[in-house]
Short mmCIF file of C-alpha atoms in Angstrom, two decimals:
data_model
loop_
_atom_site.label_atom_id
_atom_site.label_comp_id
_atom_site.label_asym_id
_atom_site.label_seq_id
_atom_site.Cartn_x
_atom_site.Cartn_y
_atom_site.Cartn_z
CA UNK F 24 0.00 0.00 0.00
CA UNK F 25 1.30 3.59 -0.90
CA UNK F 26 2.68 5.42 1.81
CA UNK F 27 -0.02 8.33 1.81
CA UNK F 28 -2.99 5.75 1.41
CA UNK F 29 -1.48 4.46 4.71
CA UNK F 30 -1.31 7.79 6.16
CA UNK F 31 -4.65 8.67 5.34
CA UNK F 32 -6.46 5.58 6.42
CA UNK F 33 -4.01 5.71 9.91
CA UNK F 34 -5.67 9.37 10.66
CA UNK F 35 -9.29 7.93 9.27
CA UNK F 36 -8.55 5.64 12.18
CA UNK F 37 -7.58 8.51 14.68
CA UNK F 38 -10.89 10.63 13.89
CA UNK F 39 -13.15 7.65 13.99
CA UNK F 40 -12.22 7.08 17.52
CA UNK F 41 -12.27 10.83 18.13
CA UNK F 42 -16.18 10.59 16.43
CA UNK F 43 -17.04 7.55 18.18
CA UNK F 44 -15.90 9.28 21.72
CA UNK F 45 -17.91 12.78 20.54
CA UNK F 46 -21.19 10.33 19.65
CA UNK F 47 -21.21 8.30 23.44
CA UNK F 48 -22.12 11.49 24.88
CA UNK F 49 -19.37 10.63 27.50
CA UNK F 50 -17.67 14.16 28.01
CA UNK F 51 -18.12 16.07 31.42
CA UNK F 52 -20.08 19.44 31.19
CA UNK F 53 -21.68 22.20 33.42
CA UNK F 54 -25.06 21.21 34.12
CA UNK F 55 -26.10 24.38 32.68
CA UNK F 56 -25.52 23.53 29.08
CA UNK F 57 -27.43 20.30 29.41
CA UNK F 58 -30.69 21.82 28.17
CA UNK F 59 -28.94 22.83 24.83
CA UNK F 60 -26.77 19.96 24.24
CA UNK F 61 -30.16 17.82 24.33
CA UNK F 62 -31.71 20.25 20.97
CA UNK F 63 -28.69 20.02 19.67
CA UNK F 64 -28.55 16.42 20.16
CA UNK F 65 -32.00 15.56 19.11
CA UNK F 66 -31.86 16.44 15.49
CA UNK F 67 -29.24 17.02 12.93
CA UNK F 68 -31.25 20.02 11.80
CA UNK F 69 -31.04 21.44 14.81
CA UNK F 70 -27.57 20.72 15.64
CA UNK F 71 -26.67 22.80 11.82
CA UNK F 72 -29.17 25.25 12.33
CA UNK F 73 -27.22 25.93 16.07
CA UNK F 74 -23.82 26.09 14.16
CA UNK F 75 -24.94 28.68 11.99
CA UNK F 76 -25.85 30.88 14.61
CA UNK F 77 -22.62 30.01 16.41
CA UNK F 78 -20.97 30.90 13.83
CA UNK F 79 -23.08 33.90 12.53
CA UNK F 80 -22.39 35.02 16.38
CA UNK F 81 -18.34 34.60 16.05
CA UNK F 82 -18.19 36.28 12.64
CA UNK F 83 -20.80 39.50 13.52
CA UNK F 84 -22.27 38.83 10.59
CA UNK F 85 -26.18 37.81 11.63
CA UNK F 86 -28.48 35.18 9.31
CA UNK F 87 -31.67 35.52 8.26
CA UNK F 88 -34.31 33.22 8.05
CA UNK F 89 -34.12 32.88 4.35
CA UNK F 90 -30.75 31.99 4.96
CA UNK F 91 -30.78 28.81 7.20
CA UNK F 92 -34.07 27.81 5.35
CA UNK F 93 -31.26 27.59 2.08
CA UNK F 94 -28.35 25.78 3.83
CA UNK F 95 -30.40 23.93 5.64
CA UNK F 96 -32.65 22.59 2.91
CA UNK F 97 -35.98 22.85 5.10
CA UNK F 98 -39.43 24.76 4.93
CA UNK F 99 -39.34 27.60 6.59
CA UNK F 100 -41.89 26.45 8.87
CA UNK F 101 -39.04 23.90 10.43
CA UNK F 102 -36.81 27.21 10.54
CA UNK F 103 -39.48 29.24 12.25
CA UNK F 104 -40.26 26.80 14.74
CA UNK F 105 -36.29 26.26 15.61
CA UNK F 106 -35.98 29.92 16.10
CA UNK F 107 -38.98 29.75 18.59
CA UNK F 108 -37.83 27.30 20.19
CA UNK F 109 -34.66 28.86 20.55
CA UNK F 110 -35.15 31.91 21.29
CA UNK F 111 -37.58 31.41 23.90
CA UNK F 112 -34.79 29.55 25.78
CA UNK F 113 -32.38 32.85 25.22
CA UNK F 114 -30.08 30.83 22.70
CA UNK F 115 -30.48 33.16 20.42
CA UNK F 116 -31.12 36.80 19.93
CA UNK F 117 -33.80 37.77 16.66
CA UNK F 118 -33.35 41.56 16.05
CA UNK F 119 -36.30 42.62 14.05
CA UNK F 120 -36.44 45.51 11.87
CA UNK F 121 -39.50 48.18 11.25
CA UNK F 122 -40.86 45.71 8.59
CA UNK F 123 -40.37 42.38 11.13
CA UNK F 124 -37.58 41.04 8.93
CA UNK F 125 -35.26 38.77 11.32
CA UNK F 126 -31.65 38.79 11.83
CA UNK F 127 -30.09 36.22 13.95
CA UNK F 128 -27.43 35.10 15.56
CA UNK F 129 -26.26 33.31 18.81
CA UNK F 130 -25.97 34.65 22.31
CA UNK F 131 -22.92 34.40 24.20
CA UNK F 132 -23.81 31.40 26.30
CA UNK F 133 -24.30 29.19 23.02
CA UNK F 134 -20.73 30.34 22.21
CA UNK F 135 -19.36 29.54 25.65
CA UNK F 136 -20.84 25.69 24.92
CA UNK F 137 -19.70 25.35 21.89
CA UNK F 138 -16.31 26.48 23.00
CA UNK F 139 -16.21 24.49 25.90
CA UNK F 140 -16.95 21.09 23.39
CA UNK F 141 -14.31 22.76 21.04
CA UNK F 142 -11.74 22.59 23.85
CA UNK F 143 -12.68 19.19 24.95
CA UNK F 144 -12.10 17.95 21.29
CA UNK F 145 -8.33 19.59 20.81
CA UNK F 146 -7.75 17.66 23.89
CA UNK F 147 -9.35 14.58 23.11
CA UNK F 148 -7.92 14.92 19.30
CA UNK F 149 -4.25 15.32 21.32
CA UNK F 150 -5.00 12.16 23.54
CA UNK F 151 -5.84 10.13 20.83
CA UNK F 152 -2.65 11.20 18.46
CA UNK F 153 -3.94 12.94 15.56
CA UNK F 154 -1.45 15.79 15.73
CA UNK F 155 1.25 13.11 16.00
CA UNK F 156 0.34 11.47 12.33
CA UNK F 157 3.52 11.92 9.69
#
């Protein structure tokens, strides 16, 4: 076998233990983010339509509704009822305009969860010896 077939199938083999670690729910968390980790857990839509705002959040650069309904691929009666559902938890700030078009995009606590995950998977990743694949 080619020596970067076996390099690539030797990380495939790192990040499927890092993925199958991520998916057993196993990691230790504040109690506090438990509410959100279970909507993001529930559905995939969900999960994507919470990244977006993440990441809408991290960049300044708010979504509209139009917009996750597009990346997304769902009505935008599934998008309405994630941004109720939401918002009325304080996930996410909606800043309406004098027409009641939406912008979106995560409050700080969502970004504090999804950091603390992100930190847990550099050190998992480092535990596990991706960064030490040549």
């Amino acid at each position: 076998m080619p020596e970067e077939r076996l390099l690539v199938r030797a990380y495939a083999r790192k990040l499927l233990g890092l993925e199958i670690v991520a998916s057993t729910f196993s990691r230790v968390y504040p109690p506090d983010h438990e509410p959100l980790l279970n909507y993001v857990r529930s559905t995939n839509n969900r999960r994507v339509f919470c990244l977006y705002l993440i990441a809408a959040s991290i960049d300044e650069e708010p979504v509209t509704p139009s917009y996750l309904v597009n990346q997304l691929g769902v009505s935008r009666n599934a998008v309405d009822t994630m941004i109720q559902e939401c918002e009325s938890n304080n996930w996410i700030i909606v800043d309406r305009d004098e027409r009641d078009h939406r912008t979106m995009y995560s409050t700080d606590f969502m970004v504090d969860v999804y950091t603390h995950y992100a930190n847990w998977i550099s050190a998992t990743s480092q535990e596990l010896g991706l960064g030490d694949l040549q």
